[in-house]
Tab-separated table of C-alpha atoms in Angstrom:
chain	number	residue	atom	x	y	z
G	93	UNK	CA	-30.247	4.399	-19.408
G	94	UNK	CA	-29.972	4.511	-23.181
G	95	UNK	CA	-26.786	4.901	-25.189
G	96	UNK	CA	-27.210	8.659	-25.633
G	97	UNK	CA	-27.439	9.140	-21.881
G	98	UNK	CA	-24.308	7.070	-21.318
G	99	UNK	CA	-22.525	9.088	-23.994
G	100	UNK	CA	-23.502	12.341	-22.254
G	101	UNK	CA	-22.425	11.101	-18.825
G	102	UNK	CA	-19.053	9.809	-19.978
G	103	UNK	CA	-18.187	12.211	-22.788
G	104	UNK	CA	-17.709	9.253	-25.138
G	105	UNK	CA	-19.511	9.195	-28.486
G	106	UNK	CA	-22.255	6.679	-29.147
G	107	UNK	CA	-20.165	5.347	-32.037
G	108	UNK	CA	-17.290	4.623	-29.669
G	109	UNK	CA	-19.635	3.005	-27.142
G	110	UNK	CA	-20.885	0.686	-29.880
G	111	UNK	CA	-17.252	-0.122	-30.738
G	112	UNK	CA	-16.576	-1.002	-27.092
G	113	UNK	CA	-19.573	-3.325	-27.258
G	114	UNK	CA	-18.255	-4.933	-30.476
G	115	UNK	CA	-14.940	-5.519	-28.691
G	116	UNK	CA	-16.747	-7.177	-25.770
G	117	UNK	CA	-15.819	-4.416	-23.314
G	118	UNK	CA	-19.417	-3.361	-22.693
G	119	UNK	CA	-22.358	-5.748	-22.496
G	120	UNK	CA	-25.577	-3.763	-22.321
G	121	UNK	CA	-28.891	-5.424	-21.724
G	122	UNK	CA	-31.460	-5.173	-24.505
G	123	UNK	CA	-35.056	-4.085	-24.205
G	124	UNK	CA	-37.782	-6.088	-25.934
G	125	UNK	CA	-37.615	-3.465	-28.693
G	126	UNK	CA	-33.875	-4.123	-29.081
G	127	UNK	CA	-32.615	-0.888	-27.530
G	128	UNK	CA	-29.413	-1.007	-25.525
G	129	UNK	CA	-30.009	-0.517	-21.813
G	130	UNK	CA	-27.055	0.529	-19.657
G	131	UNK	CA	-26.726	0.569	-15.878
G	132	UNK	CA	-24.740	2.829	-13.567
G	133	UNK	CA	-21.927	0.260	-13.546
G	134	UNK	CA	-21.482	0.863	-17.281
G	135	UNK	CA	-20.579	4.495	-16.576
G	136	UNK	CA	-17.717	3.304	-14.374
G	137	UNK	CA	-16.790	0.680	-16.961
G	138	UNK	CA	-16.452	3.339	-19.678
G	139	UNK	CA	-14.206	5.438	-17.428
G	140	UNK	CA	-12.098	2.336	-16.751
G	141	UNK	CA	-11.801	1.644	-20.470
G	142	UNK	CA	-10.776	5.249	-21.178
G	143	UNK	CA	-8.129	5.180	-18.416
G	144	UNK	CA	-6.671	1.901	-19.644
G	145	UNK	CA	-6.652	3.145	-23.251
G	146	UNK	CA	-4.826	6.284	-22.085
G	147	UNK	CA	-2.160	3.982	-20.624
G	148	UNK	CA	-1.572	2.685	-24.148
G	149	UNK	CA	-3.301	-0.667	-23.748
G	150	UNK	CA	-5.185	-2.273	-26.611
G	151	UNK	CA	-8.843	-3.190	-26.368
G	152	UNK	CA	-7.792	-6.857	-26.419
G	153	UNK	CA	-5.634	-6.388	-23.325
G	154	UNK	CA	-8.265	-4.205	-21.685
G	155	UNK	CA	-10.769	-7.010	-22.159
G	156	UNK	CA	-8.441	-9.271	-20.170
G	157	UNK	CA	-7.934	-6.681	-17.421
G	158	UNK	CA	-11.491	-5.394	-16.909
G	159	UNK	CA	-12.551	-8.295	-14.675
G	160	UNK	CA	-9.730	-7.193	-12.345
G	161	UNK	CA	-10.725	-3.502	-12.361
G	162	UNK	CA	-12.571	-1.687	-9.598
G	163	UNK	CA	-13.423	1.995	-9.425
G	164	UNK	CA	-13.419	4.598	-12.176
G	165	UNK	CA	-9.647	5.243	-12.193
G	166	UNK	CA	-9.331	1.994	-12.115
G	167	UNK	CA	-7.572	-0.005	-9.420
G	168	UNK	CA	-6.487	-3.427	-10.671
G	169	UNK	CA	-6.985	-6.243	-8.202
G	170	UNK	CA	-4.814	-9.351	-8.272
G	171	UNK	CA	-6.184	-11.666	-10.954
G	172	UNK	CA	-4.575	-14.651	-12.638
G	173	UNK	CA	-2.000	-13.558	-15.205
G	174	UNK	CA	-2.573	-9.848	-14.468
G	175	UNK	CA	1.057	-9.050	-13.701
G	176	UNK	CA	2.339	-11.146	-16.588
G	177	UNK	CA	0.022	-9.293	-18.983
G	178	UNK	CA	1.043	-5.871	-17.661
G	179	UNK	CA	4.733	-6.757	-17.693
G	180	UNK	CA	4.413	-7.964	-21.275
G	181	UNK	CA	2.751	-4.702	-22.281
G	182	UNK	CA	5.474	-2.718	-20.507
G	183	UNK	CA	8.189	-4.699	-22.305
G	184	UNK	CA	6.514	-3.982	-25.663
G	185	UNK	CA	6.290	-0.294	-24.781
G	186	UNK	CA	9.983	-0.229	-23.822
G	187	UNK	CA	10.851	-1.855	-27.164
G	188	UNK	CA	8.826	0.776	-29.045
G	189	UNK	CA	10.566	3.535	-27.073
G	190	UNK	CA	13.946	2.036	-28.007
G	191	UNK	CA	12.902	1.952	-31.671
G	192	UNK	CA	11.694	5.557	-31.532
G	193	UNK	CA	14.917	6.642	-29.834
G	194	UNK	CA	16.882	5.058	-32.668
G	195	UNK	CA	14.637	6.812	-35.191
G	196	UNK	CA	15.208	10.111	-33.400
G	197	UNK	CA	18.995	9.681	-33.457
G	198	UNK	CA	18.929	8.890	-37.178
G	199	UNK	CA	16.676	11.844	-37.962
G	200	UNK	CA	18.836	14.178	-35.878
G	201	UNK	CA	21.861	12.958	-37.823
G	202	UNK	CA	20.126	13.703	-41.141
G	203	UNK	CA	19.174	17.179	-39.926
G	204	UNK	CA	22.725	17.871	-38.773
G	205	UNK	CA	24.107	16.635	-42.094
G	206	UNK	CA	21.636	18.716	-44.091
G	207	UNK	CA	22.391	21.733	-41.899
G	208	UNK	CA	26.115	21.302	-42.527
G	209	UNK	CA	25.453	21.101	-46.262
G	210	UNK	CA	23.356	24.275	-46.153
G	211	UNK	CA	26.124	26.070	-44.255
G	212	UNK	CA	28.699	25.026	-46.868
G	213	UNK	CA	26.553	26.364	-49.710
G	214	UNK	CA	25.913	29.618	-47.864
G	215	UNK	CA	29.680	30.311	-47.495
């Protein structure tokens, strides 16, 4: 199938499919005329990529995990370094959550302070 057909089947734009190819996540065959030719397995691969992106993983990490992926959801089979990679990503996510929580506390403090100032001026 051509790129437009894959885009229709997966709901992913042709531009994004080309980006996935640039990142090494998709590897379509080429016709003698140079057109991209995708197989049914590429439909599943796109769904896998979308699911892994939705989990907050980067395309670099997804590239490492795709050889371990089966099925459209995907299920990750045991591969070398798979757990270490996922644990590292989870640790980074936890650190970002901690940073955002600190940001939220600080912003809440500023709002409370500004609210107190507004109340003083209103009295």
